[in-house]
mmCIF file with all atom_site columns, C-alpha atoms in Angstrom:
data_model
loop_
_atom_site.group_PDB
_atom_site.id
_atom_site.type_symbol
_atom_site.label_atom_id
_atom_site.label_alt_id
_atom_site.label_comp_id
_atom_site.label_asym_id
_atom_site.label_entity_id
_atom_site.label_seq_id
_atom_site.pdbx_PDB_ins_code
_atom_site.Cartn_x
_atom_site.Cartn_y
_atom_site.Cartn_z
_atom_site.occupancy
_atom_site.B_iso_or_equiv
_atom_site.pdbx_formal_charge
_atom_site.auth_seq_id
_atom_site.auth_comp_id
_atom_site.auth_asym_id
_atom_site.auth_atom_id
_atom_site.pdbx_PDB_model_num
ATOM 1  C CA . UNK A 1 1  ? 0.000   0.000   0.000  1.00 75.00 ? 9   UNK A CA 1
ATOM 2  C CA . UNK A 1 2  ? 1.239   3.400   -0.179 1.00 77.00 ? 10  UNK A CA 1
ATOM 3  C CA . UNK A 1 3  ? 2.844   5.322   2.437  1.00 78.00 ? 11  UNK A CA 1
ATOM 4  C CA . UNK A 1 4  ? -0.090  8.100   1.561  1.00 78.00 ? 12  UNK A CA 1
ATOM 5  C CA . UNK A 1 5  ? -2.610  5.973   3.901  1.00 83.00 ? 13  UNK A CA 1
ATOM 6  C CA . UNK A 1 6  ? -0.228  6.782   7.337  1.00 81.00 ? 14  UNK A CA 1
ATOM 7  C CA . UNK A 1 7  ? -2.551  8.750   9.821  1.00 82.00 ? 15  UNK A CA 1
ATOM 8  C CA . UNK A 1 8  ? 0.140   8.457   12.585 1.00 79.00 ? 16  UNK A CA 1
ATOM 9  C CA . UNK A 1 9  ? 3.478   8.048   13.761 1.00 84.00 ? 17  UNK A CA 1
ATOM 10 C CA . UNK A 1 10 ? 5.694   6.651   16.802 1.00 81.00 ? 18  UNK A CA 1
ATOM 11 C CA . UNK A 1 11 ? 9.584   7.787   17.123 1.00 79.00 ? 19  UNK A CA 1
ATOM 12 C CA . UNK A 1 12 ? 11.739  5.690   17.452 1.00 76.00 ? 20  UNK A CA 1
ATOM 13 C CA . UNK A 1 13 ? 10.030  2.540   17.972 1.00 81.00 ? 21  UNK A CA 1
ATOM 14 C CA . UNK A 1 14 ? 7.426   0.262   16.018 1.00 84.00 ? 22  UNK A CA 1
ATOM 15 C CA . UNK A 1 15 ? 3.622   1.052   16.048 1.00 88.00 ? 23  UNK A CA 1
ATOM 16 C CA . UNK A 1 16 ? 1.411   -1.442  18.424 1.00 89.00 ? 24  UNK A CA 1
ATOM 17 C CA . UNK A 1 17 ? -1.912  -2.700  16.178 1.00 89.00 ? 25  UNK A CA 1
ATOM 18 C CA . UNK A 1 18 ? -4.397  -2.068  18.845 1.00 89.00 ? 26  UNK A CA 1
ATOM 19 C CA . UNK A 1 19 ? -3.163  1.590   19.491 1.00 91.00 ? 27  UNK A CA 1
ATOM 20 C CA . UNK A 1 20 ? -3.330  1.605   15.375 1.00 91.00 ? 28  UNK A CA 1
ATOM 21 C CA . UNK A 1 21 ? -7.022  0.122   15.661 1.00 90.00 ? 29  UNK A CA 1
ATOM 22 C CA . UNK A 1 22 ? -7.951  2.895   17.974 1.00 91.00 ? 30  UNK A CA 1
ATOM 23 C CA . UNK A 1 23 ? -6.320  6.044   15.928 1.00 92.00 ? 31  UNK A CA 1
ATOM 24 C CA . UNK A 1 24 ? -8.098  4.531   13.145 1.00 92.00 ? 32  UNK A CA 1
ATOM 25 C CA . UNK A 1 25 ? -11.451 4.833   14.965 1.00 91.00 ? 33  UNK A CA 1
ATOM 26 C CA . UNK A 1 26 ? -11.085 8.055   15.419 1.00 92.00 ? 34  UNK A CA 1
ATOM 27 C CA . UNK A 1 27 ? -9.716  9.095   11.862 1.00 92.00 ? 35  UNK A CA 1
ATOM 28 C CA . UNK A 1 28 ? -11.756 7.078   10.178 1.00 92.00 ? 36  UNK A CA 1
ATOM 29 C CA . UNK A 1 29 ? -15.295 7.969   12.174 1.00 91.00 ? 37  UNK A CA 1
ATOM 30 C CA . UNK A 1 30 ? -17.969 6.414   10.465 1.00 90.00 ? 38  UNK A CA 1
ATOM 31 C CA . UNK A 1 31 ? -16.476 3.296   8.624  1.00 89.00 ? 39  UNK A CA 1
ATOM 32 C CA . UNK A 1 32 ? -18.198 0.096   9.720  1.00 85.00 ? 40  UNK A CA 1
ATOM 33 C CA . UNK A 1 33 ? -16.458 -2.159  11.535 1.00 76.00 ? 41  UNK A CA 1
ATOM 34 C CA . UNK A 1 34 ? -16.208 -5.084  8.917  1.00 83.00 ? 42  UNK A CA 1
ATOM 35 C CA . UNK A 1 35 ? -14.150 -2.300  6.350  1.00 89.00 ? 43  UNK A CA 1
ATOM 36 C CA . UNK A 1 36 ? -12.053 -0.897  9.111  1.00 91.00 ? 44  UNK A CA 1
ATOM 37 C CA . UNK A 1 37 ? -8.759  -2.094  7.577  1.00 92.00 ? 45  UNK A CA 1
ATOM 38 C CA . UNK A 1 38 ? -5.396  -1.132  10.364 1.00 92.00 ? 46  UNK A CA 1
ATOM 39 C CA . UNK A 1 39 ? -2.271  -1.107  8.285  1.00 92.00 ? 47  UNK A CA 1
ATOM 40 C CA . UNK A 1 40 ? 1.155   -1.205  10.809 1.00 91.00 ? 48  UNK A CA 1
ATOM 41 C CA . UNK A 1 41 ? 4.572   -0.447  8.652  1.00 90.00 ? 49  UNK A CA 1
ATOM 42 C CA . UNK A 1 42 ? 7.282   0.171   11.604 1.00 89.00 ? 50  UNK A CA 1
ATOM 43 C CA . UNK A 1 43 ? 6.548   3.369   12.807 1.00 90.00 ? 51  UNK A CA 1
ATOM 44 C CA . UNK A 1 44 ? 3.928   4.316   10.691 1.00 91.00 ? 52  UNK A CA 1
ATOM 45 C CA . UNK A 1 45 ? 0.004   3.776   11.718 1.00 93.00 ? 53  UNK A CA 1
ATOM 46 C CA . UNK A 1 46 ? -2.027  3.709   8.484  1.00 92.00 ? 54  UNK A CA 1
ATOM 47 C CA . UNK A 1 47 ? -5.924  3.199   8.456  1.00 92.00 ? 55  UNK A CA 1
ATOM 48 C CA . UNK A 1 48 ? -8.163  2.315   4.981  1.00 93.00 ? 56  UNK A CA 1
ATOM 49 C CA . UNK A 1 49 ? -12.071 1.829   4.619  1.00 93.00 ? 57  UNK A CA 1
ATOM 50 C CA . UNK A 1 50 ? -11.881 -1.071  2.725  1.00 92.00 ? 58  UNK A CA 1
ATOM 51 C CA . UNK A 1 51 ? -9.055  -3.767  1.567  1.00 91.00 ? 59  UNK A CA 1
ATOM 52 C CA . UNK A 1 52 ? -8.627  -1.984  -1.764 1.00 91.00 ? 60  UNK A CA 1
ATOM 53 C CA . UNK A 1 53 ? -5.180  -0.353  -1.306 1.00 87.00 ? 61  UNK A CA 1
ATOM 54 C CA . UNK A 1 54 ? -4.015  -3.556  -0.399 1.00 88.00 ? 62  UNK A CA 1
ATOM 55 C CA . UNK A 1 55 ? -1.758  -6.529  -2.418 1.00 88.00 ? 63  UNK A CA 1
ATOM 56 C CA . UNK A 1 56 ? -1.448  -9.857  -0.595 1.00 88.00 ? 64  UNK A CA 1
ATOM 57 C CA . UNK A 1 57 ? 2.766   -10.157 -0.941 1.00 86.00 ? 65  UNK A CA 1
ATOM 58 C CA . UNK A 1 58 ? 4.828   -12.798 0.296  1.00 85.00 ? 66  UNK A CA 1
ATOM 59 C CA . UNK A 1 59 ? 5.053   -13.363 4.155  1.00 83.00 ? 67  UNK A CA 1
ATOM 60 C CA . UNK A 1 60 ? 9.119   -13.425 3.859  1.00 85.00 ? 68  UNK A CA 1
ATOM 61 C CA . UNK A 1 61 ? 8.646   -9.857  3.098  1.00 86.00 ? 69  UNK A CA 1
ATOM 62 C CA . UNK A 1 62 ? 7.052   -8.926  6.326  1.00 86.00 ? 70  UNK A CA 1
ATOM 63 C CA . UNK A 1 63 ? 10.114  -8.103  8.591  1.00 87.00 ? 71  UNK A CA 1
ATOM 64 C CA . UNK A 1 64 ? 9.721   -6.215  11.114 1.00 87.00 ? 72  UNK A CA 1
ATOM 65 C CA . UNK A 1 65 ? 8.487   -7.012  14.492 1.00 84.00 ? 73  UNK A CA 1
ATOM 66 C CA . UNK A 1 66 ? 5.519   -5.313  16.150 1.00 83.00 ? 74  UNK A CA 1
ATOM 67 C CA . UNK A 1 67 ? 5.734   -3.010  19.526 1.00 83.00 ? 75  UNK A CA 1
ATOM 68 C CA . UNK A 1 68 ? 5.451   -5.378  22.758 1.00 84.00 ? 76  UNK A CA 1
ATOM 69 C CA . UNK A 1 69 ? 5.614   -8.318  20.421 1.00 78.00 ? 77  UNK A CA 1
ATOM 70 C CA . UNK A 1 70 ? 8.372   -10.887 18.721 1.00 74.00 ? 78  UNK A CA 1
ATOM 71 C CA . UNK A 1 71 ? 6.374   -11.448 15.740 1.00 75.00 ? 79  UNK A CA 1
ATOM 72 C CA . UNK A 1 72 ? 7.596   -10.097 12.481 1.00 77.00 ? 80  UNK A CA 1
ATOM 73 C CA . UNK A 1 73 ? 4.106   -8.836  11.441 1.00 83.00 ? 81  UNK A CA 1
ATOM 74 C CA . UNK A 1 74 ? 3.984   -5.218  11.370 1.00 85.00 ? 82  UNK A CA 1
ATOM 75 C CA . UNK A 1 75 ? 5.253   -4.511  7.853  1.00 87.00 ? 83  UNK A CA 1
ATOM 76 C CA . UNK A 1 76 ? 8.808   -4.604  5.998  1.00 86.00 ? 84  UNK A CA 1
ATOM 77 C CA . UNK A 1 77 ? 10.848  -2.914  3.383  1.00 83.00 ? 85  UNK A CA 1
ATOM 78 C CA . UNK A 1 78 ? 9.346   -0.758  0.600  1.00 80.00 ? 86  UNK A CA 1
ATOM 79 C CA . UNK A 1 79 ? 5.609   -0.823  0.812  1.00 85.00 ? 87  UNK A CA 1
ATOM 80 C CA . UNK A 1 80 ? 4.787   -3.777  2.665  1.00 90.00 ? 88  UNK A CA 1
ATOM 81 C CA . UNK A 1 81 ? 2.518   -3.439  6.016  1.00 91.00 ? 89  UNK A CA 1
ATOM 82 C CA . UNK A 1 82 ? 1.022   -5.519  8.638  1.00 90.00 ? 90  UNK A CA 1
ATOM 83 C CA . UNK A 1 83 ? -2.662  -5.358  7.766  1.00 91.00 ? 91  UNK A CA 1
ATOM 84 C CA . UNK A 1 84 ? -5.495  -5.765  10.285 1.00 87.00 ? 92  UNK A CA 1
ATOM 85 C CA . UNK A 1 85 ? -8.731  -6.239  10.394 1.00 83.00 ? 93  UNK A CA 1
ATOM 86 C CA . UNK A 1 86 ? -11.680 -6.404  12.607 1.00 70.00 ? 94  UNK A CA 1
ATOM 87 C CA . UNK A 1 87 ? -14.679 -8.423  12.326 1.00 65.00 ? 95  UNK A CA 1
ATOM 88 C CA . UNK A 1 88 ? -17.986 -9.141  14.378 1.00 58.00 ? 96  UNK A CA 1
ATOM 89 C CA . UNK A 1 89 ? -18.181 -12.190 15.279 1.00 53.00 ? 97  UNK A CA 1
ATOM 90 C CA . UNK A 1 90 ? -22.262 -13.675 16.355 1.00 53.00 ? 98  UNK A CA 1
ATOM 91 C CA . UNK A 1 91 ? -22.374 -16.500 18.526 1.00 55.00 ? 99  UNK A CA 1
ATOM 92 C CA . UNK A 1 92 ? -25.591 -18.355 18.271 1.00 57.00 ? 100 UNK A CA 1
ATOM 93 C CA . UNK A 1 93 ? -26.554 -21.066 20.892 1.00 59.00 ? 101 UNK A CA 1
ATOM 94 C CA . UNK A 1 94 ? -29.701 -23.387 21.003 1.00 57.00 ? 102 UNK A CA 1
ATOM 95 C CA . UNK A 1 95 ? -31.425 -26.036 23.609 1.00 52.00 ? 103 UNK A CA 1
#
């Protein structure tokens, strides 16, 4: 995606998701939950309605670890991010 979608930044260290998830919220009032797309590239925060500025690439690509985790899921070199997204999720029981 392109570095145009960034809504906010961190120094000096990488972005967390959820603290992406909630600038997007506010940024972003309005978009339903199920095309709230969170984008995490290092430092960078970015925030979509929709998956549409998105490619799938290759997971070797995503490099670099998220904030208060070991995973290597919150984006890489050139234009690759970490993309999440929420959904609602309906449990439905019966006796």
């Amino acid at each position: 995606a392109p570095l145009s979608i960034t809504r906010d930044s961190e120094v000096d260290s990488s972005f967390d998701p959820n603290a992406c998830t909630e600038v997007c919220k506010t940024r972003l009032p309005g978009t339903p939950r199920g095309r709230l797309v969170v984008a995490v590239k290092g430092s960078r925060c970015g925030c979509a309605d929709g998956m549409d500025s998105f490619v799938e690439g290759v997971p070797e690509n995503c490099n670099t670890a998220c904030k208060f985790f070991n995973n290597p899921i919150c984006g890489g070199d050139d234009l690759f991010w970490g993309v999440f997204k929420q959904y609602d999720f309906q449990s439905l029981a019966s006796n």
